[in-house]
Coordinates of C-alpha atoms in Angstrom, one line a residue:
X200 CA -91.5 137.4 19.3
X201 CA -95.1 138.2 19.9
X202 CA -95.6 141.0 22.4
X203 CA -98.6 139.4 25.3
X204 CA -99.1 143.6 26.5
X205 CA -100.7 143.8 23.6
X206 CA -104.1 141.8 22.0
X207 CA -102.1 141.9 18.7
X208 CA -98.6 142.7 17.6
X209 CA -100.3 143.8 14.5
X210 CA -103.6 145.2 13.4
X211 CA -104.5 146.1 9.8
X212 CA -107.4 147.9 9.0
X213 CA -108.2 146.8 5.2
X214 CA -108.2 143.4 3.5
X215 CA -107.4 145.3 0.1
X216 CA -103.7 143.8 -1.6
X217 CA -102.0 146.3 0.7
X218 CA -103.5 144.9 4.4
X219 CA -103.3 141.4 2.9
X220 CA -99.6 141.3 1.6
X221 CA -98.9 143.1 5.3
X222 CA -100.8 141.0 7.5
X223 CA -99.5 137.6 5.3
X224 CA -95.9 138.9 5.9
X225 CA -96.1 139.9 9.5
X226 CA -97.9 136.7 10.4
X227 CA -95.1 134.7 8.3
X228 CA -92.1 136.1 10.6
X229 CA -94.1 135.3 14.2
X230 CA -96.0 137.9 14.5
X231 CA -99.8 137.8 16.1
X232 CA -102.0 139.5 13.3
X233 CA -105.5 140.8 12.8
X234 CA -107.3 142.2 9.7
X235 CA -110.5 144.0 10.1
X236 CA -112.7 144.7 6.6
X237 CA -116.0 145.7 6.7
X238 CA -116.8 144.7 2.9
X239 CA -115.3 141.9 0.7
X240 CA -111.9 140.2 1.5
X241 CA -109.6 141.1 -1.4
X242 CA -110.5 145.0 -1.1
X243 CA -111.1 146.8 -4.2
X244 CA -108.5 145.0 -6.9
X245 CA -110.3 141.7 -6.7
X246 CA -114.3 142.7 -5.9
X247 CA -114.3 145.8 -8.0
X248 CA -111.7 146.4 -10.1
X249 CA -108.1 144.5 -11.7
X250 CA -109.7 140.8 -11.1
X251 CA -113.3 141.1 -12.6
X252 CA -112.0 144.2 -14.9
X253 CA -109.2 141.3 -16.8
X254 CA -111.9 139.0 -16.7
X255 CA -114.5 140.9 -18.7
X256 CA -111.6 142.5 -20.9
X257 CA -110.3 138.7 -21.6
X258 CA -113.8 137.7 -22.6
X259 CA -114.4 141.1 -24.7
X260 CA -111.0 140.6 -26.3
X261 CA -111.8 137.2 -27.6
X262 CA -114.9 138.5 -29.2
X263 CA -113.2 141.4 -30.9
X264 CA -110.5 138.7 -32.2
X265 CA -112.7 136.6 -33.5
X266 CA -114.8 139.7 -34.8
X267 CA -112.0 141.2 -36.7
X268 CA -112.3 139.6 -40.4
X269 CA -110.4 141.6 -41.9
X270 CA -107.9 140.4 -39.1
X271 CA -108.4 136.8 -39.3
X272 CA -108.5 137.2 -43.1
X273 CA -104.8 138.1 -43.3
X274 CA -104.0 134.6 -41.9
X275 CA -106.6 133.0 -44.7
X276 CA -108.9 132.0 -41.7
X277 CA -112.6 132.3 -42.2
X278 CA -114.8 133.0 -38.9
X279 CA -118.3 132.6 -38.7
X280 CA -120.7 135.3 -37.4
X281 CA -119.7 135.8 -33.3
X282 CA -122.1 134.9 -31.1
X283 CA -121.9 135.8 -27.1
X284 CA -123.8 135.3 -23.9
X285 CA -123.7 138.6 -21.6
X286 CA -124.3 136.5 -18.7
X287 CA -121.8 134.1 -19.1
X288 CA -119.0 136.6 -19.5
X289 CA -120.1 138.0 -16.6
X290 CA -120.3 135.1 -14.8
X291 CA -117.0 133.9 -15.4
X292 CA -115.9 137.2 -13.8
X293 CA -118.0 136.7 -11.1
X294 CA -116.4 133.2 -10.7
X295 CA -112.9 134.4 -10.8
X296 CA -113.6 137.2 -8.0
X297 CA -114.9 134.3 -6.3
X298 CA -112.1 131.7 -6.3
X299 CA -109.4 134.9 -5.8
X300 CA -111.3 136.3 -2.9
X301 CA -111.4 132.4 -1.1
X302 CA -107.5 131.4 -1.8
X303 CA -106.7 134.9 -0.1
X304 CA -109.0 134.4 2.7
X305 CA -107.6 130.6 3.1
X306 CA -103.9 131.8 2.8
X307 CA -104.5 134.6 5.6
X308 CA -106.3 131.4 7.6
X309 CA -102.8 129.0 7.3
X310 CA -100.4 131.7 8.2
X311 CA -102.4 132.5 11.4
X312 CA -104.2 136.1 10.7
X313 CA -107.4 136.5 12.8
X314 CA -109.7 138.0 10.3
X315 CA -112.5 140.4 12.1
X316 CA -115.6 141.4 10.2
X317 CA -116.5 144.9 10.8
X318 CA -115.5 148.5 10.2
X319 CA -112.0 149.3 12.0
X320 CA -111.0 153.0 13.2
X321 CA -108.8 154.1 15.6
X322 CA -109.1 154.9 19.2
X323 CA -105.7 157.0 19.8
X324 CA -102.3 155.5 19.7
X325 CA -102.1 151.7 19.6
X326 CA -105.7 151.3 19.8
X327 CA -108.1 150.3 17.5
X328 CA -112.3 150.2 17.5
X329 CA -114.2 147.8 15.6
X330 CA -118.1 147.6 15.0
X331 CA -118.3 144.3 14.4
X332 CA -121.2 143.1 11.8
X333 CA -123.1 141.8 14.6
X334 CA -123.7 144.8 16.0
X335 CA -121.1 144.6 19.0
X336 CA -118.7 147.6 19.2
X337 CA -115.1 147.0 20.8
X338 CA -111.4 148.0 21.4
X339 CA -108.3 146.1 20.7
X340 CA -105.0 147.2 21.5
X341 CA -101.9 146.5 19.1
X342 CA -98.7 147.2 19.2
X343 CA -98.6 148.6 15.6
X344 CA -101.6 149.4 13.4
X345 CA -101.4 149.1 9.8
X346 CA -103.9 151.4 7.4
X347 CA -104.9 150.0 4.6
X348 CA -108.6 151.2 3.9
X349 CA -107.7 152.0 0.0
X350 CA -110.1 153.9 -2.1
X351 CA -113.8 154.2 -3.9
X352 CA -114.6 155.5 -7.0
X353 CA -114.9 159.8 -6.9
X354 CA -118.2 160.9 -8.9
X355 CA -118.1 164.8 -9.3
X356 CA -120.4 167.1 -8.2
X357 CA -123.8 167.6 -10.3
X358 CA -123.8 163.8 -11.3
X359 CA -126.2 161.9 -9.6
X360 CA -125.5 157.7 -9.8
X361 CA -128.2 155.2 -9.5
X362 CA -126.3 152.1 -10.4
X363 CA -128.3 151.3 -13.3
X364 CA -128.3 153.9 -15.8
X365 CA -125.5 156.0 -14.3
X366 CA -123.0 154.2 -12.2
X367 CA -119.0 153.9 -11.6
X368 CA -116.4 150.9 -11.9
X369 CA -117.9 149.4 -8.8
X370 CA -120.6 148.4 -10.8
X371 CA -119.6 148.0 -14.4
X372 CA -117.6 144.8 -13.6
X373 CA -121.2 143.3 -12.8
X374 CA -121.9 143.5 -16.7
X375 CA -125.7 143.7 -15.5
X376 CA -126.9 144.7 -19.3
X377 CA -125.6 146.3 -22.4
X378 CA -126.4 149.8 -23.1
X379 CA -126.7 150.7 -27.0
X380 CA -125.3 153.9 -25.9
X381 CA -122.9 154.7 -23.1
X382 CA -121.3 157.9 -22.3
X383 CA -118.5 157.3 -20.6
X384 CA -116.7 160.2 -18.5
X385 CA -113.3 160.2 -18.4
X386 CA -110.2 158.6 -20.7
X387 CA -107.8 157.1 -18.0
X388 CA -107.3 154.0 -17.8
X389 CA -110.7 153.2 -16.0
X390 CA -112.4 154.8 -19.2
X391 CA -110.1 153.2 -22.0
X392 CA -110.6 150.1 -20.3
X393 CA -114.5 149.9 -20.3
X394 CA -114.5 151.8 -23.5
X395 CA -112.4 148.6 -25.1
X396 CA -115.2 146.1 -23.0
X397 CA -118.0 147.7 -24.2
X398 CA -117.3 148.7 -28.0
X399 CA -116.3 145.1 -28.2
X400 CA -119.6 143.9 -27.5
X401 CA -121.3 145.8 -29.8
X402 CA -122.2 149.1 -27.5
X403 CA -121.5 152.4 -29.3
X404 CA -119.7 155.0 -26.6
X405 CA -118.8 158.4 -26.3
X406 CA -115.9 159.5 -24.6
X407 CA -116.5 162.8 -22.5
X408 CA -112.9 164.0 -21.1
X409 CA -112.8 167.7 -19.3
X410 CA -109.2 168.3 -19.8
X411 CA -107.7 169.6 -23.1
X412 CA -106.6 166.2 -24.8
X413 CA -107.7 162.6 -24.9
X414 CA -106.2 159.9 -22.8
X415 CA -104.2 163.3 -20.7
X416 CA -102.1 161.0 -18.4
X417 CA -100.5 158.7 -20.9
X418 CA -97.0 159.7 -22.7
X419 CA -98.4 162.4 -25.2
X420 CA -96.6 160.2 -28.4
X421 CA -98.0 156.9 -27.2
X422 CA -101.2 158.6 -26.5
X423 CA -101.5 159.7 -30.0
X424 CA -100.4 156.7 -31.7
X425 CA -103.0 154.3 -29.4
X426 CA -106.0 156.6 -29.8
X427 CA -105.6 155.7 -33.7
X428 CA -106.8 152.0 -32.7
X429 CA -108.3 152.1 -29.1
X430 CA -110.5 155.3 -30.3
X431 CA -110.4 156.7 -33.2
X432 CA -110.6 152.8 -35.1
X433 CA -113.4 151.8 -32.8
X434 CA -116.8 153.3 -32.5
X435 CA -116.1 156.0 -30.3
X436 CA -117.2 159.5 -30.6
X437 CA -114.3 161.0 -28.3
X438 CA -114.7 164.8 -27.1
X439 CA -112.5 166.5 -25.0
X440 CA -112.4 169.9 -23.6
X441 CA -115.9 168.9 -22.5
X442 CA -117.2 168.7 -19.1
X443 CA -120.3 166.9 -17.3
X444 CA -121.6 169.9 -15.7
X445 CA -125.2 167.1 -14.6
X446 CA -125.6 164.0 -15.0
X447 CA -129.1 162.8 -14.6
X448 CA -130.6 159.1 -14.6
X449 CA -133.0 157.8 -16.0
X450 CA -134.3 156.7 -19.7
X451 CA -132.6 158.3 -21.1
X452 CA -129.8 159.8 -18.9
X453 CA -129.6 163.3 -19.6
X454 CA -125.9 164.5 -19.9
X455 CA -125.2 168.6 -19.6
X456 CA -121.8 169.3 -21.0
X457 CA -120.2 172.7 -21.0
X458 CA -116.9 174.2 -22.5
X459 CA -114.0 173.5 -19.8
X460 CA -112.8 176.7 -19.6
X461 CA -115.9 179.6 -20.3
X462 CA -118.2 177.1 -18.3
X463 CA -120.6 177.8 -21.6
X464 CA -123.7 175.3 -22.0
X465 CA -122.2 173.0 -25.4
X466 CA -125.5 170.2 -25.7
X467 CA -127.5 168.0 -23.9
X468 CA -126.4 164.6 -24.6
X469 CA -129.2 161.7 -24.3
X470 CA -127.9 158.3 -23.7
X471 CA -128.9 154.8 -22.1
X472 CA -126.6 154.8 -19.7
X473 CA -123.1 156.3 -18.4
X474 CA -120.2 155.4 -16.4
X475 CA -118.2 157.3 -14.3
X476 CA -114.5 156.8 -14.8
X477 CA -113.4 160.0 -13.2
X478 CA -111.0 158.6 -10.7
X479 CA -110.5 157.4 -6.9
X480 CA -110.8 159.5 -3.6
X481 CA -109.5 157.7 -0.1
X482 CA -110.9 156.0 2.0
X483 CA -110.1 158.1 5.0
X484 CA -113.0 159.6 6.5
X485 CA -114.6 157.2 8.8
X486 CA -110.5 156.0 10.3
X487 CA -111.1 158.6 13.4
X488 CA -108.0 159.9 12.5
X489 CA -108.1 163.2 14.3
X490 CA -107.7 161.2 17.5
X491 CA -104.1 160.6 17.2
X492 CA -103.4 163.9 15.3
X493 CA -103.4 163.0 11.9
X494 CA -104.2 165.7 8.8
X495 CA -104.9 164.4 5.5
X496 CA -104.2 165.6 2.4
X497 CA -107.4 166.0 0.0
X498 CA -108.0 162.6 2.3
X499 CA -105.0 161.1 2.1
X500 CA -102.7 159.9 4.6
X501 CA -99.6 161.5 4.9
X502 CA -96.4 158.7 4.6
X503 CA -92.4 159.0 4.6
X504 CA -90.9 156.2 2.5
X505 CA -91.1 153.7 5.3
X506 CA -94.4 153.9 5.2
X507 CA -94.9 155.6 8.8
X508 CA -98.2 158.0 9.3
X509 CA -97.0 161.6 9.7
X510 CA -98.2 164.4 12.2
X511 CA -96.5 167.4 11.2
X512 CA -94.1 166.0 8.5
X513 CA -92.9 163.9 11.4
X514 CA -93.5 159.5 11.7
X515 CA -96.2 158.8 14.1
X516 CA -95.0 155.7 16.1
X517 CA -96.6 152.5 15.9
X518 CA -99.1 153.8 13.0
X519 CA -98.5 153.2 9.5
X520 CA -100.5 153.8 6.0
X521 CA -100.0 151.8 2.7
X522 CA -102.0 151.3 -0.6
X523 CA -104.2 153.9 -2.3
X524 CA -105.3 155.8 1.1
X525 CA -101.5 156.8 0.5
X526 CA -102.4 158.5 -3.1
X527 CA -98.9 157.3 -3.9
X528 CA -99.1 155.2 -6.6
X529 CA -102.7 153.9 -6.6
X530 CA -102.1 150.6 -7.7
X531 CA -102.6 146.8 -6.1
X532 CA -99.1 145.9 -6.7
X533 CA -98.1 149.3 -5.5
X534 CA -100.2 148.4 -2.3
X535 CA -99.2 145.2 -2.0
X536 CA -95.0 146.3 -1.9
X537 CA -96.0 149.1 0.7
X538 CA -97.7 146.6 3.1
X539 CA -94.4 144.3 3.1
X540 CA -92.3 147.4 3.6
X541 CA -94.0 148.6 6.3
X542 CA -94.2 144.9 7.7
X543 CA -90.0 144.7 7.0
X544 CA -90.2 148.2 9.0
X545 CA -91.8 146.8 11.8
X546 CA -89.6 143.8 12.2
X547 CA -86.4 146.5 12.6
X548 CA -85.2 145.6 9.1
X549 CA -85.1 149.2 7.6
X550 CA -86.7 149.2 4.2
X551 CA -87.7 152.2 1.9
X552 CA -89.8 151.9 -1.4
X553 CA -88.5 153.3 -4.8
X554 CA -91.7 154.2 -6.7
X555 CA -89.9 155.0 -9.8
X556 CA -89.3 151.4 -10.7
X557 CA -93.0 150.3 -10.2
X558 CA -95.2 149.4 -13.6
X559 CA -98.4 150.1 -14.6
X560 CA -100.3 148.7 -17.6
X561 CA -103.5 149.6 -19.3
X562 CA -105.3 146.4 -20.4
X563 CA -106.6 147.5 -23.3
X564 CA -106.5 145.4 -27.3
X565 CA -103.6 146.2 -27.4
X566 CA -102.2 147.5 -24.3
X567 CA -100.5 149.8 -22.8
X568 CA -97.8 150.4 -19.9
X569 CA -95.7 152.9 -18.4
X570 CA -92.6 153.1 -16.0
X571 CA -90.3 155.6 -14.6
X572 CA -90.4 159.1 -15.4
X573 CA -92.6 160.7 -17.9
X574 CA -90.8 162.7 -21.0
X575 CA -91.5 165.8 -19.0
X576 CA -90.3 164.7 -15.8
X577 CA -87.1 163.4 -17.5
X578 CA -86.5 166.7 -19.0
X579 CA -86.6 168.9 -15.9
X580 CA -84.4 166.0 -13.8
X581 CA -82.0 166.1 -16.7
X582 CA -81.9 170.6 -16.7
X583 CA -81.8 170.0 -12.7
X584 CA -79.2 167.6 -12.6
X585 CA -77.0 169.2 -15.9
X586 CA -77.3 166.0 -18.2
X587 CA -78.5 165.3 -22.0
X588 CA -81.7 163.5 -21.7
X589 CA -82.0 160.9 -24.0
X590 CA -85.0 159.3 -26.2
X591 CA -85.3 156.3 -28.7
X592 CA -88.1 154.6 -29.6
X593 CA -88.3 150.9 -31.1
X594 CA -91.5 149.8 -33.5
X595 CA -93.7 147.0 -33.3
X596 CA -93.8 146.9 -37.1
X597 CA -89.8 145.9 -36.9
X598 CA -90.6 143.0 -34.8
X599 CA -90.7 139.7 -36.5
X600 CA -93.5 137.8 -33.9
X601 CA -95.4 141.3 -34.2
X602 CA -95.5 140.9 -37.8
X603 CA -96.3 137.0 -37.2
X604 CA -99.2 138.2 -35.2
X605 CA -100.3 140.8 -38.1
X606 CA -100.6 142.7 -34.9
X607 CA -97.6 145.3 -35.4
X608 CA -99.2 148.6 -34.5
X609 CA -97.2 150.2 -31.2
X610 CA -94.2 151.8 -30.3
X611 CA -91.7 151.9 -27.2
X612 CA -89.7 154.8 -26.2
X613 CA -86.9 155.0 -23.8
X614 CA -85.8 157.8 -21.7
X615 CA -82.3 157.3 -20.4
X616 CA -79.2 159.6 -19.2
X617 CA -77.2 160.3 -22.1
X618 CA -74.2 160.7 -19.7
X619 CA -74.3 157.5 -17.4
X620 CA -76.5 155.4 -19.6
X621 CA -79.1 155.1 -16.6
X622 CA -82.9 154.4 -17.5
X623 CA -84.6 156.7 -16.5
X624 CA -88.4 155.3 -17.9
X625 CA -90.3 154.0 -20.9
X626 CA -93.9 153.8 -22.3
X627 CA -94.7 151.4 -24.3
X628 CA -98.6 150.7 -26.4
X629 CA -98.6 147.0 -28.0
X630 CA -99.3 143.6 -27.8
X631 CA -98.4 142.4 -24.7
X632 CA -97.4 145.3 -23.3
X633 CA -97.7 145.3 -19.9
X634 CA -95.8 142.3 -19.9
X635 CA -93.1 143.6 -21.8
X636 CA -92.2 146.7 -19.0
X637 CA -91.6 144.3 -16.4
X638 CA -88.0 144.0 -17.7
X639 CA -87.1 147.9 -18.1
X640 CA -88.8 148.5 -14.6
X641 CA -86.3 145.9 -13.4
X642 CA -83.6 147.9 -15.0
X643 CA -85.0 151.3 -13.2
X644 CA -85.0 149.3 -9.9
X645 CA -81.1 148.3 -10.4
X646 CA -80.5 151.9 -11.7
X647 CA -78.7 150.5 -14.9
X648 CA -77.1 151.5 -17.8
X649 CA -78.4 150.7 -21.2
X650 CA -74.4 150.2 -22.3
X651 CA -74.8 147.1 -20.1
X652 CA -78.7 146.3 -20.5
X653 CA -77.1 146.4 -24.7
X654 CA -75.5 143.1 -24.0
X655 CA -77.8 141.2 -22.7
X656 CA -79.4 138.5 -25.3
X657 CA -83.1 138.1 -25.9
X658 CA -85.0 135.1 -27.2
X659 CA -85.9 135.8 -31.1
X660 CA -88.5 135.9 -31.9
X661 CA -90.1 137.2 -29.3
X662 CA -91.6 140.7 -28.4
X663 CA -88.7 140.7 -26.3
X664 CA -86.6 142.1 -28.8
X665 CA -88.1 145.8 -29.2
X666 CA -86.3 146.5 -25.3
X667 CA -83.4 144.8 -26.8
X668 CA -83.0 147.6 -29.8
X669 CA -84.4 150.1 -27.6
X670 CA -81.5 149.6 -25.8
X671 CA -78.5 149.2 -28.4
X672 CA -80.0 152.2 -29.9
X673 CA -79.3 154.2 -26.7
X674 CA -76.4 152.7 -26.1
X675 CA -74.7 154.2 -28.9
X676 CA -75.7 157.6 -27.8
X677 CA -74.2 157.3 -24.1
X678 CA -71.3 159.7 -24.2
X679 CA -71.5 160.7 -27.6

């Protein structure tokens, strides 16, 4: 099957989730594989961000649990004073991004992937330059090249990162010291996530987010109802409306905030550190892309749902892009379905991707997760399309291992077609949340109707049961 023209059949540039689940498939059907990376194998999931970040959050949580008297005293249990060791909580996230990054490498090894060390770009069609670590610069030819260079942390103008007093994700996972105070900028999921880390081990934060509301791309209802525990029950001073006009380092840092919208000084805050959680850019600027025509877009590159590079809204042959240089959906698992699809693409097996059906969770105590359409988008499919959208919501509080758990704060609501029945999304904030929207992102995939999903019998008692009310409840209302 391999192609001897050729140095490779495949080359991926990127040994994120994305180039690894594409380079692990494409070696598994026959092909002859490459990956270049020019940092860490495992990309930015398992160096910088999901592995270490659910390390320290699993540690964190612990402490909070055992923390929570008032908790533990609805069960009659009696804790003693918590005591944790910084460096031990970070090591054990060290340890995991350790033994993650090795079985990936090792798995790439068995299946046959030559793995290059260096920085990969492109030399025009089917050719790609690496500058190898040594020092020694060459070209390989492939017969298709796969780009999967994913993304860094974006840090706005006027702030100025050090990455000791001011710094972004990259460096948080470290866990290098505890700041009494942090500011951190920015209430994604970045933000709520470090914000839930840190409060946990006794830092006090404030929460500096630009845009008009807290938390602004969460469901506006689940937003509201988790900011009761994961903000407003924690100490957190969240502002919003708010922007980081400078941000300098130093002891302290000096924070200049201004109104949002008259661009009028507010205060200078003074803190002992900050992080940036202000999102991700690409990775797109070093790929040489102009030498096989490619435009980004605000430095991504442009894809059709095969995955294929476009030049003009037209598939570039023998180049394709997965995983957060995309700016799809910037997520590992989002990454790692592109780089099989764009693998299944190669091999002549026509594949698209349906992005509506893919998850995403907040790890937060407790968490939260989201699939499908948002309420908004729902409404204007459902006015476009000339159907009744529909909206229930089930309650942790109703939920009998909830209540076991004394943990019965969250809600789920579902957003289906009143007419067909079809799911059309949920959001969901809770214990075990983002496990729990694995099931109604199955149901998106499938496009099913909740008159069928109604039927289906869950374990009791088991969280399980809020999608299984969610759904009778909607059922009733299909075709009413």
């Amino acid at each position: 099957m391999s192609d001897a023209t050729f140095d490779f059949d495949v080359i991926v540039i990127g040994a994120g989730y994305g180039g690894f689940d594409a380079a692990k498939h494409a070696a598994e059907h026959g092909l002859k594989v490459a990956i270049i990376e020019s940092r860490d194998m495992g990309g930015t999931c398992v160096n910088r961000g999901c592995v270490p970040s659910k390390a320290l959050l699993a540690a964190s949580g612990r402490v909070r649990e055992l923390a929570d008297a008032d908790h533990l005293a609805g069960f009659g249990i009696h804790a003693a004073p918590v005591r944790f060791e910084r460096q031990k909580i970070a090591d054990h996230a060290n340890a995991l991004v350790a033994t993650i990054r090795a079985n990936l490498t090792k798995t790439l090894e068995r299946a046959g992937v030559t793995i290059i060390r260096g920085k990969g770009r492109l030399e025009g069609s089917q050719r790609v330059g690496v500058r190898e670590v040594s020092g020694v610069d060459r070209v390989l030819t492939a017969r298709d090249v796969i780009l999967a260079t994913g993304s860094d942390p974006f840090v706005p103008p006027g702030i100025d990162t050090d990455g000791r007093s001011v710094f972004t994700s990259d460096e948080a996972v470290n866990l290098e010291w505890l700041p009494r105070w942090i500011a951190i900028i920015g209430s994604g999921y970045i933000g709520l996530e470090f914000a839930d880390v840190y409060t946990a081990l006794g830092c006090e934060v404030t929460m500096i987010e630009a845009l008009d509301r807290v938390m602004p791309t969460f469901d506006p209802d689940i937003a509201k109802i988790a900011a009761r525990k994961l903000i407003d029950g924690r100490d957190i001073e969240a502002r919003s409306g708010v922007l980081a006009k400078a941000i300098r380092p130093g002891s302290p840092v000096q924070i200049e905030l201004v109104d949002m919208e008259t661009r009028e000084p507010v205060e200078t805050l003074e803190v002992d550190a900050v992080l940036v959680a202000t999102g991700r850019v690409p990775s797109s600027k070093d790929l040489n892309l102009e030498s096989v025509g490619v435009e980004t877009q605000r430095g991504f590159v442009p894809i059709d749902d095969s995955m294929h590079v476009l030049v003009h809204g037209q598939p570039l042959p023998h180049l394709w892009a997965v995983g957060d240089v995309t700016g799809k959906l910037m997520l590992a698992h989002t990454a790692a379905a592109q780089g099989t699809v764009a693998v299944d693409n190669i091999l002549g097996h026509g594949r698209t991707i349906d992005y509506r059906s893919i998850p995403a969770a907040t790890f937060t105590h407790p968490e939260i997760s989201s699939v499908g359409l948002s309420e908004a988008d729902a409404k204007q499919l459902a006015a476009d399309q000339g159907f009744e959208l529909g909206v229930v919501r089930s309650y942790f509080k109703a939920n009998t291992k909830a209540l076991a758990e004394l943990e019965s704060d969250g809600l789920m609501k579902l957003l289906f077609n009143k007419s067909s029945g079809e799911v059309l999304g949920a959001h969901l904030y809770g214990l075990h949340a983002a496990d729990l929207i694995q099931e109604i992102a199955n149901a998106v995939a499938r496009r099913q109707s909740v008159t069928q999903l109604a039927q289906e019998v869950h374990t009791h008692p088991t969280l399980s049961e809020l999608v299984e009310v969610a759904y009778k409840q909607a059922a009733t209302a299909v075709g009413a």
